[in-house]
Coordinates of C-alpha atoms in Angstrom, one line a residue:
Chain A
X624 CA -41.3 66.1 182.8
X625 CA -37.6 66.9 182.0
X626 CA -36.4 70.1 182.9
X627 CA -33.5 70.3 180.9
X628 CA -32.8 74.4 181.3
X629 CA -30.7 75.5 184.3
X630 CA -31.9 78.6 186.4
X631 CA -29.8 81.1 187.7
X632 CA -29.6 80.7 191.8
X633 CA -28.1 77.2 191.2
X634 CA -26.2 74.9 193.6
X635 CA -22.8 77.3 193.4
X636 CA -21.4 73.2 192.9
X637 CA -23.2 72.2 189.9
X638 CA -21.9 76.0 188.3
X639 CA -18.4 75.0 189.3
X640 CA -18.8 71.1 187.8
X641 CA -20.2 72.8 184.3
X642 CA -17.4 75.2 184.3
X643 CA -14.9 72.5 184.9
X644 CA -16.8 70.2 182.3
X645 CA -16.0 72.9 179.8
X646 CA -12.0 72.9 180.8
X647 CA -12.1 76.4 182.4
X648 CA -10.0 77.1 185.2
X649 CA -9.6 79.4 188.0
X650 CA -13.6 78.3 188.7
X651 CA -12.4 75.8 191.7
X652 CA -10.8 78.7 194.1
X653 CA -14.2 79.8 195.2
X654 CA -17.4 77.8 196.0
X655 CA -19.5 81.0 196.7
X656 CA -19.1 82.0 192.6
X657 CA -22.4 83.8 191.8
X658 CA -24.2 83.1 188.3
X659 CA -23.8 86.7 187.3
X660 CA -20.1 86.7 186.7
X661 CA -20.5 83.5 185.0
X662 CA -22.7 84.4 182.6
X663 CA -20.0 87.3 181.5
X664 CA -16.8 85.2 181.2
X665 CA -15.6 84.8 178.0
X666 CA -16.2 81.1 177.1
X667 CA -17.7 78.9 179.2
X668 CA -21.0 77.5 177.9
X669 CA -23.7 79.7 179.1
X670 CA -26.5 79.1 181.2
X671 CA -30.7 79.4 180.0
X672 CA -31.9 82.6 181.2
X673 CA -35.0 81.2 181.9
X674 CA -36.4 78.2 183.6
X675 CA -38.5 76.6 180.6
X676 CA -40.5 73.7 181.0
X677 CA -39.9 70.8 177.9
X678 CA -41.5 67.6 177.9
X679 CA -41.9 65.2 175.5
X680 CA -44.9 66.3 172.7
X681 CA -46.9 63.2 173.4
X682 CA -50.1 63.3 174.6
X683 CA -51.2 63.0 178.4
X684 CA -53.5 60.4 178.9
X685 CA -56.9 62.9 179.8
X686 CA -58.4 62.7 183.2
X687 CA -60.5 60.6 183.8
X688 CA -64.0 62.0 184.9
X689 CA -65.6 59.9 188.5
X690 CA -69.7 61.0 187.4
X691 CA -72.2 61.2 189.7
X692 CA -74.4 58.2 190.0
X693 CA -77.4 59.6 192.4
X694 CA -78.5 62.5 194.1
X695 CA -80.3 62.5 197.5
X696 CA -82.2 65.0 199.5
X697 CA -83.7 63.5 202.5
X698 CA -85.7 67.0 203.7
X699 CA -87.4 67.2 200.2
X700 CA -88.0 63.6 199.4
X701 CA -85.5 63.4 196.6
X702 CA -83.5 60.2 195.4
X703 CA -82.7 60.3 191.7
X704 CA -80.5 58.0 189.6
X705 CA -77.8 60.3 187.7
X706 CA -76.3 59.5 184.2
X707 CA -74.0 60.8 181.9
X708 CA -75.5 63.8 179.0
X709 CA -73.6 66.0 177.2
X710 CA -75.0 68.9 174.9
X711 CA -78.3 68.7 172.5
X712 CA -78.8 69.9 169.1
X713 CA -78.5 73.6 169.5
X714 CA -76.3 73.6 171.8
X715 CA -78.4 73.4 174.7
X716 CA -77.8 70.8 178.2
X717 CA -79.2 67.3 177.3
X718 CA -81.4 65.6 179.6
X719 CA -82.9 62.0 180.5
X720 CA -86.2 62.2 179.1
X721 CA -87.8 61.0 182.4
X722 CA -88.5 63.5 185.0
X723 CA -86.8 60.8 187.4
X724 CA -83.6 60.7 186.2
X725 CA -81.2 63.4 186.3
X726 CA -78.5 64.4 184.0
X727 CA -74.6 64.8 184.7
X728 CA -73.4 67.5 182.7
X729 CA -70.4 65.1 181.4
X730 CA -68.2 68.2 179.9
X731 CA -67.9 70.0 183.2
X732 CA -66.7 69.0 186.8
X733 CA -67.6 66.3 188.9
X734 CA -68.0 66.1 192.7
X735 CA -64.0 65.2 192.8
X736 CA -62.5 67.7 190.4
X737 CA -60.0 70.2 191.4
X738 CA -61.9 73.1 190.6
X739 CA -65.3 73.5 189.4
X740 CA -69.0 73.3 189.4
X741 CA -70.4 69.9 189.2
X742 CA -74.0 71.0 187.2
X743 CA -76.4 68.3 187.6
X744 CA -80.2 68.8 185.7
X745 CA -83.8 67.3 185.0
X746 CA -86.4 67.8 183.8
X747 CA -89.6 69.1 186.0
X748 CA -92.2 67.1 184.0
X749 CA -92.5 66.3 180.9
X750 CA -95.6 64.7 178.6
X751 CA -96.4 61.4 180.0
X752 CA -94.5 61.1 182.6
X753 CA -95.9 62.2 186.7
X754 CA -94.2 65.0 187.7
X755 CA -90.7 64.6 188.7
X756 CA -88.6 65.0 192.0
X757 CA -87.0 68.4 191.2
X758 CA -89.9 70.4 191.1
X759 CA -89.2 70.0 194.9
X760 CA -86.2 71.9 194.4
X761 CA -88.2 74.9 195.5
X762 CA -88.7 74.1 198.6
X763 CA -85.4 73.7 199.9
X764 CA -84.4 76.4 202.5
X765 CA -80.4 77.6 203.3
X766 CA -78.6 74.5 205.0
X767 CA -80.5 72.0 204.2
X768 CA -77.9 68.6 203.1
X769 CA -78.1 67.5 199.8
X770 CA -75.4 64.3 199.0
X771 CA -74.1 63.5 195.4
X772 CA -72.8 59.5 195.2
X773 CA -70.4 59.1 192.7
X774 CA -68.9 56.2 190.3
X775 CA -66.4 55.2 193.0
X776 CA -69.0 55.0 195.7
X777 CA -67.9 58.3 197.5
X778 CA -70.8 60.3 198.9
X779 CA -69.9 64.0 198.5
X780 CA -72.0 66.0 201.2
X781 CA -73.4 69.6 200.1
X782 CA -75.5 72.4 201.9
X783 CA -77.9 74.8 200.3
X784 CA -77.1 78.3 200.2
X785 CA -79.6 79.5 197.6
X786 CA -82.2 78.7 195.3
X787 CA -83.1 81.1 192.4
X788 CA -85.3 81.4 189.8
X789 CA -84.3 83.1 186.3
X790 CA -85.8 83.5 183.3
X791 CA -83.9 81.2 180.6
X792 CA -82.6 83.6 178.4
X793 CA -81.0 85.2 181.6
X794 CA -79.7 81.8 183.2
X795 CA -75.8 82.5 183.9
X796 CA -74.3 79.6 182.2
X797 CA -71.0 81.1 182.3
X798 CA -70.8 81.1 186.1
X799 CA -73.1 78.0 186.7
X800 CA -71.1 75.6 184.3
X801 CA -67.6 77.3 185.5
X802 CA -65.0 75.1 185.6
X803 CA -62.5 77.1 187.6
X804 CA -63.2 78.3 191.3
X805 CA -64.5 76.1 194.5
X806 CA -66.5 73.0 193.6
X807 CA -70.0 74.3 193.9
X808 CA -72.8 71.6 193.4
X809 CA -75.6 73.2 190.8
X810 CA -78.9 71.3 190.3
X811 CA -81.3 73.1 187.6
X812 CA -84.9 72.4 186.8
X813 CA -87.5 74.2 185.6
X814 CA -90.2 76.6 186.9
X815 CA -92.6 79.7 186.9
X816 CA -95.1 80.0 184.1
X817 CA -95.6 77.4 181.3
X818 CA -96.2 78.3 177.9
X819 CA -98.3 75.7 176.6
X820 CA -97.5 76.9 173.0
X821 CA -94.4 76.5 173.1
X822 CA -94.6 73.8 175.4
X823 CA -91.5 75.7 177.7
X824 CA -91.5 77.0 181.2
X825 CA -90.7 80.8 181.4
X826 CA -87.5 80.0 184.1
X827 CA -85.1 77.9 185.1
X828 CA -85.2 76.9 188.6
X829 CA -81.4 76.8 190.0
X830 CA -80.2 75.5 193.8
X831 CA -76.7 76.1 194.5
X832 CA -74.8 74.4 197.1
X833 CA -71.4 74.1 198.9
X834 CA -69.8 71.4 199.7
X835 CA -70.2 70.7 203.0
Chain B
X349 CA -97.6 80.7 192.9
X350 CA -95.4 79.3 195.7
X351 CA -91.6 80.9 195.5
X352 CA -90.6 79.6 198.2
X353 CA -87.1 80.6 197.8
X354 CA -84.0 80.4 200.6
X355 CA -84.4 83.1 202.5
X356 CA -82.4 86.5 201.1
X357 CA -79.7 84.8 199.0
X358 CA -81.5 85.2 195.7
X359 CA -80.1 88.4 195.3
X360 CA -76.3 87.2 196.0
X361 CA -76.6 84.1 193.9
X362 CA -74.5 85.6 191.0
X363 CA -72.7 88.1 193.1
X364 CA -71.3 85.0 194.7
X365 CA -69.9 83.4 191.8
X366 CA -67.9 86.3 190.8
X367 CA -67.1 87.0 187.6
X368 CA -66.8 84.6 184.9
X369 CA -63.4 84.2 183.4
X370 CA -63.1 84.5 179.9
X371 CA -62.7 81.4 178.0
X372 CA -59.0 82.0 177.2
X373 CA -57.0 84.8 177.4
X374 CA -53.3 85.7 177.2
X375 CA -52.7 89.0 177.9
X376 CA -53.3 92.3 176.5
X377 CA -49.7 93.1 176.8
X378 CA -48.2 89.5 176.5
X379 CA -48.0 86.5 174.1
X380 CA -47.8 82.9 174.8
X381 CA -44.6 81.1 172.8
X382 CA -44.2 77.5 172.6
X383 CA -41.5 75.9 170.7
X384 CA -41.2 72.4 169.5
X385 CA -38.7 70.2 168.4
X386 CA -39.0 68.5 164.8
X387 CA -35.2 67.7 163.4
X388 CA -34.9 64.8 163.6
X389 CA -31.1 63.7 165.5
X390 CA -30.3 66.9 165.9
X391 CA -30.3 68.4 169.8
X392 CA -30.1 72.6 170.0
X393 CA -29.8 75.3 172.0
X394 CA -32.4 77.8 171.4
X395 CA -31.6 81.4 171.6
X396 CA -33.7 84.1 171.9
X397 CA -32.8 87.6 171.5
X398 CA -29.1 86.4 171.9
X399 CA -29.9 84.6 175.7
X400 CA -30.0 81.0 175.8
X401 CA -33.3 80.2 176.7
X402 CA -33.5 76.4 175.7
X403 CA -30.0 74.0 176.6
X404 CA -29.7 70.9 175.2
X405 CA -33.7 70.6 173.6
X406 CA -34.1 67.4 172.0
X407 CA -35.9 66.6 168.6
X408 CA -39.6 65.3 169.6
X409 CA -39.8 67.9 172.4
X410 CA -41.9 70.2 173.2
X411 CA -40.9 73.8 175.6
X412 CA -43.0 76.0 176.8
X413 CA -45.3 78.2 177.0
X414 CA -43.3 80.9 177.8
X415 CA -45.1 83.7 178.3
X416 CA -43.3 87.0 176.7
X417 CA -43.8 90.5 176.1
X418 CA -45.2 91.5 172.8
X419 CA -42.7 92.4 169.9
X420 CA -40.2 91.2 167.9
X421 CA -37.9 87.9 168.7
X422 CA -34.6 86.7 166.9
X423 CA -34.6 83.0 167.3
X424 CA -31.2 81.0 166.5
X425 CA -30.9 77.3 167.3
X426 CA -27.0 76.5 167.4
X427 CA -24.9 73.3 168.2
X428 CA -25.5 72.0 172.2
X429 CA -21.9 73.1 172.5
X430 CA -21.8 76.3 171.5
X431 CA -21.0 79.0 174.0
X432 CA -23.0 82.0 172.3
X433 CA -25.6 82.2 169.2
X434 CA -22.8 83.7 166.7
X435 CA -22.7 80.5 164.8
X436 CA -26.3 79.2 164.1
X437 CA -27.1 76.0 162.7
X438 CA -30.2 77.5 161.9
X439 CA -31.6 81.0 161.9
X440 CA -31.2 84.3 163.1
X441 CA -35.5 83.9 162.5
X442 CA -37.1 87.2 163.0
X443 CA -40.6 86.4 164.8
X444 CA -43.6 89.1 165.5
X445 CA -44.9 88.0 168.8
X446 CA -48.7 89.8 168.9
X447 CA -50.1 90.8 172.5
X448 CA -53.1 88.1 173.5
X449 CA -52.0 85.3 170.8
X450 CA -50.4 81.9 171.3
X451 CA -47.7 80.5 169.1
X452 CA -45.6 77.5 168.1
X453 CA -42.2 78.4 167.1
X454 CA -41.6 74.7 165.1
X455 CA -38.1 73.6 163.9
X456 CA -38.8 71.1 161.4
X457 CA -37.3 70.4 157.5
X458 CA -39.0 71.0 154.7
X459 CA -40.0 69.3 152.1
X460 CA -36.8 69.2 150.4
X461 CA -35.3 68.1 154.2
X462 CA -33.8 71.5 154.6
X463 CA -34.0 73.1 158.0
X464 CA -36.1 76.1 159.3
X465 CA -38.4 77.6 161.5
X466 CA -42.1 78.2 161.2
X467 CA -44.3 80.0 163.6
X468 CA -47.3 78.9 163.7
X469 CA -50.8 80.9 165.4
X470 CA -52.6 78.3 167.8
X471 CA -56.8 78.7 167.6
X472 CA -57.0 79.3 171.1
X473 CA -60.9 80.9 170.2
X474 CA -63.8 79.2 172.0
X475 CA -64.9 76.1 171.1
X476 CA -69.0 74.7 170.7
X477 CA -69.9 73.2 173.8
X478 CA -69.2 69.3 173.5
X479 CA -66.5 70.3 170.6
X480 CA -62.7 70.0 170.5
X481 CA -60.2 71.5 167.9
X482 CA -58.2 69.4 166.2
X483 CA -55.4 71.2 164.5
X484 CA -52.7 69.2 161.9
X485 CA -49.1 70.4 161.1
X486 CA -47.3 69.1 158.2
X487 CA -43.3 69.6 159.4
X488 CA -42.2 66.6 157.9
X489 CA -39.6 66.3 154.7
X490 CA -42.5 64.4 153.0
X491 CA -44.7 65.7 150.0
X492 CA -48.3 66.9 150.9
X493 CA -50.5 64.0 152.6
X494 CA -54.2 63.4 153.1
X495 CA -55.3 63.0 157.3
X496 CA -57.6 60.1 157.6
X497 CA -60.0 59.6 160.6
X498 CA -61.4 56.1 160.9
X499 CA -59.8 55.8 157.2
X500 CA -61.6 58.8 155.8
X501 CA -59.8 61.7 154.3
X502 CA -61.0 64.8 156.9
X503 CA -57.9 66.8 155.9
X504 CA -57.0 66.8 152.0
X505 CA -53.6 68.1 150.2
X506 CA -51.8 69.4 153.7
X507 CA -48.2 70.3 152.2
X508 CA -45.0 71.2 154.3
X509 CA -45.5 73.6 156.4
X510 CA -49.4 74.5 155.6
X511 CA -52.0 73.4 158.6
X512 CA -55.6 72.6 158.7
X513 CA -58.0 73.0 161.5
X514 CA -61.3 71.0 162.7
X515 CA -63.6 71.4 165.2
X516 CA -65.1 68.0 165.9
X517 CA -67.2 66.4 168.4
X518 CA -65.1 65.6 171.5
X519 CA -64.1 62.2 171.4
X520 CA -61.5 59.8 170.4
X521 CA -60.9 59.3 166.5
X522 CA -58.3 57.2 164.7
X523 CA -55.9 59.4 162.8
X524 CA -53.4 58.5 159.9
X525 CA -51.5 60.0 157.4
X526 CA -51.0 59.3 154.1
X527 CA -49.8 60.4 150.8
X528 CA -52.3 63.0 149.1
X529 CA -55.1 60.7 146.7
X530 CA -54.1 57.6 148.9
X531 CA -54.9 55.9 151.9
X532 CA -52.3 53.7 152.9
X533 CA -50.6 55.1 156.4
X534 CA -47.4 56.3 156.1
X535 CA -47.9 57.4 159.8
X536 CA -50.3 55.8 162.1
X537 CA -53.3 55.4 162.6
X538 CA -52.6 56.4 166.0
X539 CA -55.5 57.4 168.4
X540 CA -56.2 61.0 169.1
X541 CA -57.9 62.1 171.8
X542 CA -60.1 65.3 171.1
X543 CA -61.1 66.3 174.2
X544 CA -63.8 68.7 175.3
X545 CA -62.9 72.1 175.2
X546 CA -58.9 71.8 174.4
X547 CA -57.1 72.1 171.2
X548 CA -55.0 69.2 170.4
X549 CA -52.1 70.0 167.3
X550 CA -50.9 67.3 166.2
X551 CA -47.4 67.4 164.2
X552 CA -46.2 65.8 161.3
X553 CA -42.4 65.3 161.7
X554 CA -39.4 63.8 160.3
X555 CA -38.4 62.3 157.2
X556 CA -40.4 60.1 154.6
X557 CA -37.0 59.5 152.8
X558 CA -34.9 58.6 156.2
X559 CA -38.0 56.4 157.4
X560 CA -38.3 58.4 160.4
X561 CA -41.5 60.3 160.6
X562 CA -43.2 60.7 163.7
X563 CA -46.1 62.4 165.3
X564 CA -45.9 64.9 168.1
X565 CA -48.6 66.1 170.4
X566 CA -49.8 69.5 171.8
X567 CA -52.4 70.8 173.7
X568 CA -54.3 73.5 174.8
X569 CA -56.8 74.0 177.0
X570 CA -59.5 76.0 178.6
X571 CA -61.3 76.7 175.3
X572 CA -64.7 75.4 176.7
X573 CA -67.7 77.1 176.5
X574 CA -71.0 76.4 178.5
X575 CA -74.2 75.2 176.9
X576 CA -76.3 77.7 175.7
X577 CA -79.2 76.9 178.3
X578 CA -81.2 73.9 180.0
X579 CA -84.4 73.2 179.0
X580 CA -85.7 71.1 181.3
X581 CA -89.2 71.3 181.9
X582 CA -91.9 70.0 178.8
X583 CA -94.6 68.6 180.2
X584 CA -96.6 71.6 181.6
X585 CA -98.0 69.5 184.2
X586 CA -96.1 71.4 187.8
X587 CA -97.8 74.5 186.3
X588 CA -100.9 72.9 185.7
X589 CA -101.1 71.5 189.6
X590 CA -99.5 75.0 190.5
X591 CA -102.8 76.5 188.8
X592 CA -105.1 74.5 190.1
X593 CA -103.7 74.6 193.3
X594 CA -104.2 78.2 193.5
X595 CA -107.4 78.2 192.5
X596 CA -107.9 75.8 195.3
X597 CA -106.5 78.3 197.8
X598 CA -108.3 81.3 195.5
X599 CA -112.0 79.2 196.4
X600 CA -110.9 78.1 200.1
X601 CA -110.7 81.6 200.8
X602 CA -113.4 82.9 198.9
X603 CA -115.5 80.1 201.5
X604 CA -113.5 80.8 204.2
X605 CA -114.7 85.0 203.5
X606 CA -117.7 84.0 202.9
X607 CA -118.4 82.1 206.0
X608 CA -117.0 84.8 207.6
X609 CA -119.5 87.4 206.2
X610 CA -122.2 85.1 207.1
X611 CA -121.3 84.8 210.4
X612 CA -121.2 88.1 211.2
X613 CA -124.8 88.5 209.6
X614 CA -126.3 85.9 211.7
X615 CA -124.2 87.7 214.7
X616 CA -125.7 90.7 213.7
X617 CA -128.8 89.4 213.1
X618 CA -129.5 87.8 216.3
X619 CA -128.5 91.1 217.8
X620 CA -130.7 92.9 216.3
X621 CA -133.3 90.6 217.3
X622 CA -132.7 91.2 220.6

């Protein structure tokens, strides 16, 4: 980036070497010169009264994302490839269709963001398939270690604080898929009572954890 | 039903995340100004309300945001040797800043190649989940032009200084422009990323007649919204085991009672026999 505007609170040299660029005299007598008085002399080019950034308008190249490749909870039995999903028709999460793979959410953070919460999903079962590895997700209890491998091969080490059930229509997304604040580690499944009309469970089943 | 939840932090689960930040927002008081560059070979100053708030900016640049109280702004651009904005090159422009609302201030020519200033009002409103905005800026002394993506027209007719706005699936597309009811590029293609969440404006700048039109680049982001929910349970089956194991435990007990009961009958029996 180019920062091209000049602050007041300058170097008092680099005010007395634009002065003199401009032919003024009487600037050289005193190094201490203060921008104030500067700024109300008759001539001289003036200074920007703010510090603006500029840049160039051409495009930064985008981050690029390091997804999670596996999660694995030694206490509760779980190890479960992760890949890549994004959003389904209706706007809703997408998710492998296998009860034994588990979904990245691809728009949010991953385990080496910033800022963020890296929101990682599968389903609990699904027709024709056995029952899959996050319906274990209930059984986890405060502190228990739960470790995200990622793309680059970094294991990123987590610890339980909660897990929670809601009913869907009141699942936080907001907060769960922030992408500001610490880098919390969200894994969501389903739970409680199945409607077998609809062919939907009545909650979502959430663990959160910290990293540890 | 087993809840075996972690013990007492139910409750605090969403208390811990705080609020939730609105997608974007300004300021109910403030505005956010960018200002960007499109004359071509001419470097400014920028003044605002008489104070030189850009030295020296260069055509293809982009300043900002400055974040500024709501109201009215008189923006001149002068020569980069001027010492005050008496003599403008271009303006005094009068510009309406509105409190929670994000501008480009864009010094470009028009279609005739004059000078001038157009303020435009960035969509900084939420976007779909797995959506980017694309917005397009004709600021080019050019006649109106079609916007191609992957060689098809998405953006018909755009004359100097209208826009056009898309939301598309994020992604990367190949953009071009080219005279309105044609499609050979008289800019481009060039790829654009449309990212998740973030509003990319991309400007048309420059001069058909000098040969020197050019695209510039803005974004925004932070428009993101999160999915509207995770369904992630079809099959029925947990529920199913769930059930049955409860009736398990419901008819373990019920022999467990019963035993019990029959226990204390024999007990009882054999006492009263003696």
């Amino acid at each position: 980036m180019i920062r091209k505007a000049i602050a007041t609170g300058l170097a008092p040299l680099a005010i007395v070497l634009a002065l003199t660029g401009c032919g003024q005299e009487s600037v050289t007598e005193s190094p201490t010169v203060t921008p104030a008085p500067v700024r109300t002399s008759a001539a001289p080019a003036p200074t920007a009264s703010v510090d603006v950034p500029v840049a160039a308008a051409t495009p930064s190249p985008p981050r690029r994302a390091v997804p999670p490749t596996s999660v694995s909870i030694a206490s509760i039995g779980v190890d479960v490839p992760v890949v890549d999903v994004g959003v389904e028709e209706g706007g809703f999460m997408e998710l492998p269709e296998d009860p034994a793979i588990a979904g990245w959410y691809r728009w949010g953070s991953d385990p080496t963001s910033e800022t963020g919460n890296t929101v990682i999903s599968a389903h609990v079962d699904a027709p024709g398939y056995p029952i899959g590895p996050f319906s274990r997700l209930r059984d986890l209890g405060a502190g228990e270690r739960i470790e995200v491998a990622d793309a680059d091969g970094v294991v990123h080490p987590y610890v339980l604080e909660s897990v929670t059930y809601y009913p869907k229509a009141e699942l936080p997304v907001n907060e769960l898929f922030s992408r500001e604040g610490e880098g919390t580690l969200v894994l969501i499944t389903c739970g409680g009572a199945f409607d077998s009309a609809t062919g939907r469970y009545q909650d979502n089943v959430v663990a959160i954890a910290a990293p540890a | 039903m087993r809840k075996t939840l972690a013990a007492g932090i139910t409750a605090g689960a969403i208390a811990a995340f705080g609020l939730a930040a609105p997608a974007y927002a300004i300021s109910d008081t403030t505005a956010d100004l960018s200002v960007l560059h499109g004359i071509p070979d001419t470097p400014v100053d920028v003044y605002v309300n008489g104070e030189l708030t850009l030295d020296d900016f260069q055509p293809g640049d982009l300043a900002g945001p400055l974040d500024l109280a709501a109201g009215d702004y008189e923006v001149a651009l002068t020569a980069t040797d001027a010492a005050d904005a008496s003599d403008p090159i271009l303006g005094p422009v009068s510009v309406t800043l509105e409190a929670n609302t994000s501008y480009t201030a864009v010094a470009h020519l028009t279609e005739g190649g004059e000078p001038t200033v157009t303020p435009y009002v960035n969509d900084i409103s939420e976007t779909a989940p797995g959506e980017g905005r694309l917005t397009v800026r004709h600021d080019a002394a050019a006649p109106a032009v079609d916007v191609l993506a992957g060689g098809t027209p998405v953006i018909e007719n755009l004359a100097n200084p209208e826009e056009a706005t898309l939301d598309l699936a994020a992604g990367t597309i190949e953009a071009s422009v080219a005279a309105t009811g044609t499609t050979d590029p008289v800019i481009g293609p060039a790829d654009v990323a449309v990212e998740e969440g973030v509003l990319t404006i991309v400007y048309a700048w420059g001069s058909l007649e000098d040969d020197n039109l050019d695209l510039a680049v803005q974004t925004i982001d932070g428009l993101h919204s999160a999915p509207d929910g995770v369904p992630s349970g079809s099959g029925g089956q947990l529920a199913e085991r769930d059930a049955m194991m409860q009736t398990l435990l419901i008819v373990g007990a019920f022999g467990v009672a019963a035993a019990i009961a029959t226990s204390a009958v024999v007990v009882s029996r054999k006492r009263a026999e003696r």
